[in-house]
């Protein structure tokens, strides 16, 4: 794993990471970004296999230090994916996976959480992120929550936080943590 933005280790050798929690309390009114010009589809993975989920998660997150789901067992991940409140959608461009979003509605009617959102490395820079996020927000708001939540951290793509804010999310809190360095794969 070659991180795009590895943090400077603390004297103890841990990595400082800032997590920003954001929420949106009303549906945005701006026009959605235009859809991609290339053939595309968004398909719900109804019963995703563990290996398919891990492929999506690992590929999207490999440059950004995504480790949370790597550190849980297959049984724990299967339980999350089987939960009625978990929905997984995959963005395909010209027939290949280009990104995914995991939407969690377990806290309805209070909140819908965009638990994971990302674009595959080969598709970054094609302006798919804002369009796909707009689509995901429509799915979240369709459930009529009081708010939609998402979070990002300083290991993520540098455009993630500004993109979420342009979409209408407001930061509500930040948390400073230190994590064990992520080993190179």
mmCIF file of C-alpha atoms in Angstrom:
data_model
loop_
_atom_site.group_PDB
_atom_site.id
_atom_site.type_symbol
_atom_site.label_atom_id
_atom_site.label_comp_id
_atom_site.label_asym_id
_atom_site.label_seq_id
_atom_site.Cartn_x
_atom_site.Cartn_y
_atom_site.Cartn_z
ATOM 1 C CA UNK A 1 0.000 0.000 0.000
ATOM 2 C CA UNK A 2 1.556 3.272 -1.068
ATOM 3 C CA UNK A 3 -0.401 6.051 0.599
ATOM 4 C CA UNK A 4 -0.927 9.270 -1.300
ATOM 5 C CA UNK A 5 -0.789 11.358 1.905
ATOM 6 C CA UNK A 6 1.100 9.519 4.651
ATOM 7 C CA UNK A 7 1.177 11.609 7.829
ATOM 8 C CA UNK A 8 4.346 12.514 9.692
ATOM 9 C CA UNK A 9 4.649 10.027 12.574
ATOM 10 C CA UNK A 10 4.516 11.195 16.180
ATOM 11 C CA UNK A 11 7.598 10.650 18.375
ATOM 12 C CA UNK A 12 5.938 7.375 19.438
ATOM 13 C CA UNK A 13 5.746 6.267 15.804
ATOM 14 C CA UNK A 14 1.959 6.567 15.478
ATOM 15 C CA UNK A 15 0.148 8.499 12.760
ATOM 16 C CA UNK A 16 -1.933 11.545 13.726
ATOM 17 C CA UNK A 17 -5.257 11.600 11.870
ATOM 18 C CA UNK A 18 -8.039 14.171 12.009
ATOM 19 C CA UNK A 19 -11.525 12.806 11.406
ATOM 20 C CA UNK A 20 -14.153 15.339 10.320
ATOM 21 C CA UNK A 21 -17.795 14.424 10.918
ATOM 22 C CA UNK A 22 -20.306 16.192 8.687
ATOM 23 C CA UNK A 23 -24.066 16.337 8.399
ATOM 24 C CA UNK A 24 -26.710 17.723 6.095
ATOM 25 C CA UNK A 25 -30.053 18.608 7.671
ATOM 26 C CA UNK A 26 -31.955 19.411 4.512
ATOM 27 C CA UNK A 27 -31.857 18.294 0.920
ATOM 28 C CA UNK A 28 -29.740 20.457 -1.344
ATOM 29 C CA UNK A 29 -31.421 22.668 -3.918
ATOM 30 C CA UNK A 30 -28.574 23.017 -6.412
ATOM 31 C CA UNK A 31 -28.854 21.244 -9.740
ATOM 32 C CA UNK A 32 -26.982 17.943 -9.729
ATOM 33 C CA UNK A 33 -23.735 17.703 -11.683
ATOM 34 C CA UNK A 34 -24.154 16.324 -15.208
ATOM 35 C CA UNK A 35 -23.935 12.552 -15.584
ATOM 36 C CA UNK A 36 -20.871 10.999 -17.202
ATOM 37 C CA UNK A 37 -20.827 11.016 -21.000
ATOM 38 C CA UNK A 38 -19.438 7.461 -21.144
ATOM 39 C CA UNK A 39 -21.741 4.454 -20.730
ATOM 40 C CA UNK A 40 -22.399 3.970 -17.031
ATOM 41 C CA UNK A 41 -24.690 2.274 -14.555
ATOM 42 C CA UNK A 42 -25.238 2.183 -10.826
ATOM 43 C CA UNK A 43 -26.263 -1.240 -9.609
ATOM 44 C CA UNK A 44 -27.215 -2.277 -6.109
ATOM 45 C CA UNK A 45 -25.230 -5.281 -4.929
ATOM 46 C CA UNK A 46 -28.160 -7.152 -3.378
ATOM 47 C CA UNK A 47 -26.190 -9.872 -1.603
ATOM 48 C CA UNK A 48 -22.548 -8.904 -2.036
ATOM 49 C CA UNK A 49 -19.981 -11.565 -1.379
ATOM 50 C CA UNK A 50 -17.266 -10.803 1.128
ATOM 51 C CA UNK A 51 -14.603 -11.077 -1.586
ATOM 52 C CA UNK A 52 -16.433 -8.609 -3.870
ATOM 53 C CA UNK A 53 -16.896 -6.120 -1.032
ATOM 54 C CA UNK A 54 -13.261 -6.439 -0.011
ATOM 55 C CA UNK A 55 -12.223 -5.906 -3.663
ATOM 56 C CA UNK A 56 -14.214 -2.661 -3.797
ATOM 57 C CA UNK A 57 -13.086 -1.457 -0.375
ATOM 58 C CA UNK A 58 -9.423 -2.371 -0.859
ATOM 59 C CA UNK A 59 -9.185 -0.911 -4.352
ATOM 60 C CA UNK A 60 -10.896 2.377 -3.526
ATOM 61 C CA UNK A 61 -9.146 2.737 -0.183
ATOM 62 C CA UNK A 62 -5.657 1.461 -0.936
ATOM 63 C CA UNK A 63 -4.138 4.904 -1.593
ATOM 64 C CA UNK A 64 -5.977 6.546 1.314
ATOM 65 C CA UNK A 65 -5.269 4.275 4.248
ATOM 66 C CA UNK A 66 -8.680 2.657 4.566
ATOM 67 C CA UNK A 67 -8.177 -0.052 7.177
ATOM 68 C CA UNK A 68 -11.326 -0.234 9.314
ATOM 69 C CA UNK A 69 -12.980 -2.978 7.294
ATOM 70 C CA UNK A 70 -9.641 -4.739 6.741
ATOM 71 C CA UNK A 71 -9.342 -5.206 10.495
ATOM 72 C CA UNK A 72 -12.644 -7.032 10.942
ATOM 73 C CA UNK A 73 -13.296 -10.691 10.311
ATOM 74 C CA UNK A 74 -15.262 -12.038 7.384
ATOM 75 C CA UNK A 75 -18.034 -13.011 9.813
ATOM 76 C CA UNK A 76 -18.255 -9.457 11.180
ATOM 77 C CA UNK A 77 -18.291 -8.022 7.669
ATOM 78 C CA UNK A 78 -20.953 -10.516 6.571
ATOM 79 C CA UNK A 79 -23.138 -9.382 9.480
ATOM 80 C CA UNK A 80 -22.773 -5.725 8.455
ATOM 81 C CA UNK A 81 -23.556 -6.455 4.813
ATOM 82 C CA UNK A 82 -26.562 -8.643 5.685
ATOM 83 C CA UNK A 83 -28.122 -5.974 7.922
ATOM 84 C CA UNK A 84 -31.394 -4.668 6.481
ATOM 85 C CA UNK A 85 -30.160 -1.088 6.887
ATOM 86 C CA UNK A 86 -27.023 -1.592 4.773
ATOM 87 C CA UNK A 87 -27.165 -0.897 1.040
ATOM 88 C CA UNK A 88 -24.210 -1.223 -1.312
ATOM 89 C CA UNK A 89 -24.253 0.437 -4.719
ATOM 90 C CA UNK A 90 -21.544 0.062 -7.347
ATOM 91 C CA UNK A 91 -20.837 2.611 -10.059
ATOM 92 C CA UNK A 92 -19.823 0.972 -13.318
ATOM 93 C CA UNK A 93 -18.196 2.835 -16.192
ATOM 94 C CA UNK A 94 -18.101 1.034 -19.520
ATOM 95 C CA UNK A 95 -18.808 -2.236 -17.721
ATOM 96 C CA UNK A 96 -16.156 -2.098 -14.975
ATOM 97 C CA UNK A 97 -16.441 -1.005 -11.332
ATOM 98 C CA UNK A 98 -15.520 2.671 -10.978
ATOM 99 C CA UNK A 99 -16.613 3.325 -7.395
ATOM 100 C CA UNK A 100 -19.014 2.379 -4.647
ATOM 101 C CA UNK A 101 -21.152 3.810 -1.903
ATOM 102 C CA UNK A 102 -22.326 2.070 1.253
ATOM 103 C CA UNK A 103 -25.456 3.642 2.714
ATOM 104 C CA UNK A 104 -26.524 2.789 6.247
ATOM 105 C CA UNK A 105 -30.076 3.565 7.361
ATOM 106 C CA UNK A 106 -30.035 1.715 10.690
ATOM 107 C CA UNK A 107 -30.620 4.992 12.580
ATOM 108 C CA UNK A 108 -33.791 6.022 10.743
ATOM 109 C CA UNK A 109 -35.732 8.212 11.169
ATOM 110 C CA UNK A 110 -32.945 10.286 12.729
ATOM 111 C CA UNK A 111 -30.167 9.749 10.198
ATOM 112 C CA UNK A 112 -28.897 8.002 7.120
ATOM 113 C CA UNK A 113 -25.139 7.598 7.041
ATOM 114 C CA UNK A 114 -23.003 7.428 3.946
ATOM 115 C CA UNK A 115 -20.655 4.956 5.595
ATOM 116 C CA UNK A 116 -18.214 4.586 2.699
ATOM 117 C CA UNK A 117 -17.938 6.455 -0.564
ATOM 118 C CA UNK A 118 -15.159 6.361 -3.091
ATOM 119 C CA UNK A 119 -13.950 6.214 -6.655
ATOM 120 C CA UNK A 120 -11.492 3.632 -8.022
ATOM 121 C CA UNK A 121 -8.001 5.072 -8.603
ATOM 122 C CA UNK A 122 -8.213 4.725 -12.396
ATOM 123 C CA UNK A 123 -11.361 6.867 -12.454
ATOM 124 C CA UNK A 124 -10.263 9.719 -10.186
ATOM 125 C CA UNK A 125 -10.107 13.018 -12.056
ATOM 126 C CA UNK A 126 -13.074 12.326 -14.341
ATOM 127 C CA UNK A 127 -15.516 14.365 -12.212
ATOM 128 C CA UNK A 128 -17.400 11.220 -11.204
ATOM 129 C CA UNK A 129 -17.171 11.973 -7.475
ATOM 130 C CA UNK A 130 -19.536 14.974 -7.329
ATOM 131 C CA UNK A 131 -22.041 13.310 -9.653
ATOM 132 C CA UNK A 132 -21.984 9.967 -7.808
ATOM 133 C CA UNK A 133 -22.225 11.729 -4.426
ATOM 134 C CA UNK A 134 -25.264 13.663 -5.675
ATOM 135 C CA UNK A 135 -26.846 10.360 -6.708
ATOM 136 C CA UNK A 136 -26.052 8.811 -3.293
ATOM 137 C CA UNK A 137 -27.586 11.796 -1.518
ATOM 138 C CA UNK A 138 -30.807 11.343 -3.482
ATOM 139 C CA UNK A 139 -30.915 7.728 -2.307
ATOM 140 C CA UNK A 140 -30.333 8.821 1.287
ATOM 141 C CA UNK A 141 -32.941 11.600 1.242
ATOM 142 C CA UNK A 142 -35.484 9.277 -0.370
ATOM 143 C CA UNK A 143 -35.626 7.521 3.030
ATOM 144 C CA UNK A 144 -36.783 10.811 4.640
ATOM 145 C CA UNK A 145 -34.245 11.069 7.473
ATOM 146 C CA UNK A 146 -33.849 14.130 9.666
ATOM 147 C CA UNK A 147 -30.255 14.348 8.460
ATOM 148 C CA UNK A 148 -27.638 12.645 6.312
ATOM 149 C CA UNK A 149 -24.166 12.092 7.761
ATOM 150 C CA UNK A 150 -20.716 11.322 6.379
ATOM 151 C CA UNK A 151 -17.153 11.567 7.612
ATOM 152 C CA UNK A 152 -13.700 11.920 6.139
ATOM 153 C CA UNK A 153 -10.177 12.117 7.484
ATOM 154 C CA UNK A 154 -6.795 13.591 6.696
ATOM 155 C CA UNK A 155 -5.713 10.345 5.014
ATOM 156 C CA UNK A 156 -8.509 10.622 2.407
ATOM 157 C CA UNK A 157 -8.291 12.300 -0.985
ATOM 158 C CA UNK A 158 -7.623 16.022 -0.416
ATOM 159 C CA UNK A 159 -10.746 16.922 -2.420
ATOM 160 C CA UNK A 160 -13.094 14.772 -0.306
ATOM 161 C CA UNK A 161 -13.856 17.338 2.412
ATOM 162 C CA UNK A 162 -14.354 20.277 0.001
ATOM 163 C CA UNK A 163 -16.560 18.108 -2.224
ATOM 164 C CA UNK A 164 -18.736 17.123 0.736
ATOM 165 C CA UNK A 165 -19.053 20.753 1.764
ATOM 166 C CA UNK A 166 -19.964 21.851 -1.789
ATOM 167 C CA UNK A 167 -22.663 19.158 -1.748
ATOM 168 C CA UNK A 168 -24.178 20.812 1.345
ATOM 169 C CA UNK A 169 -22.590 18.972 4.272
ATOM 170 C CA UNK A 170 -21.520 21.026 7.282
ATOM 171 C CA UNK A 171 -18.730 19.933 9.619
ATOM 172 C CA UNK A 172 -20.166 19.314 13.088
ATOM 173 C CA UNK A 173 -17.089 18.054 14.928
ATOM 174 C CA UNK A 174 -13.535 16.883 14.521
ATOM 175 C CA UNK A 175 -11.709 14.177 16.376
ATOM 176 C CA UNK A 176 -7.950 13.806 16.616
ATOM 177 C CA UNK A 177 -6.720 10.231 16.820
ATOM 178 C CA UNK A 178 -3.434 8.419 16.500
ATOM 179 C CA UNK A 179 -3.321 5.152 14.597
ATOM 180 C CA UNK A 180 -0.729 2.487 14.089
ATOM 181 C CA UNK A 181 1.102 3.074 10.799
ATOM 182 C CA UNK A 182 -0.357 1.219 7.883
ATOM 183 C CA UNK A 183 2.037 -1.371 6.566
ATOM 184 C CA UNK A 184 3.051 -1.294 2.936
ATOM 185 C CA UNK A 185 1.526 -4.173 0.998
#
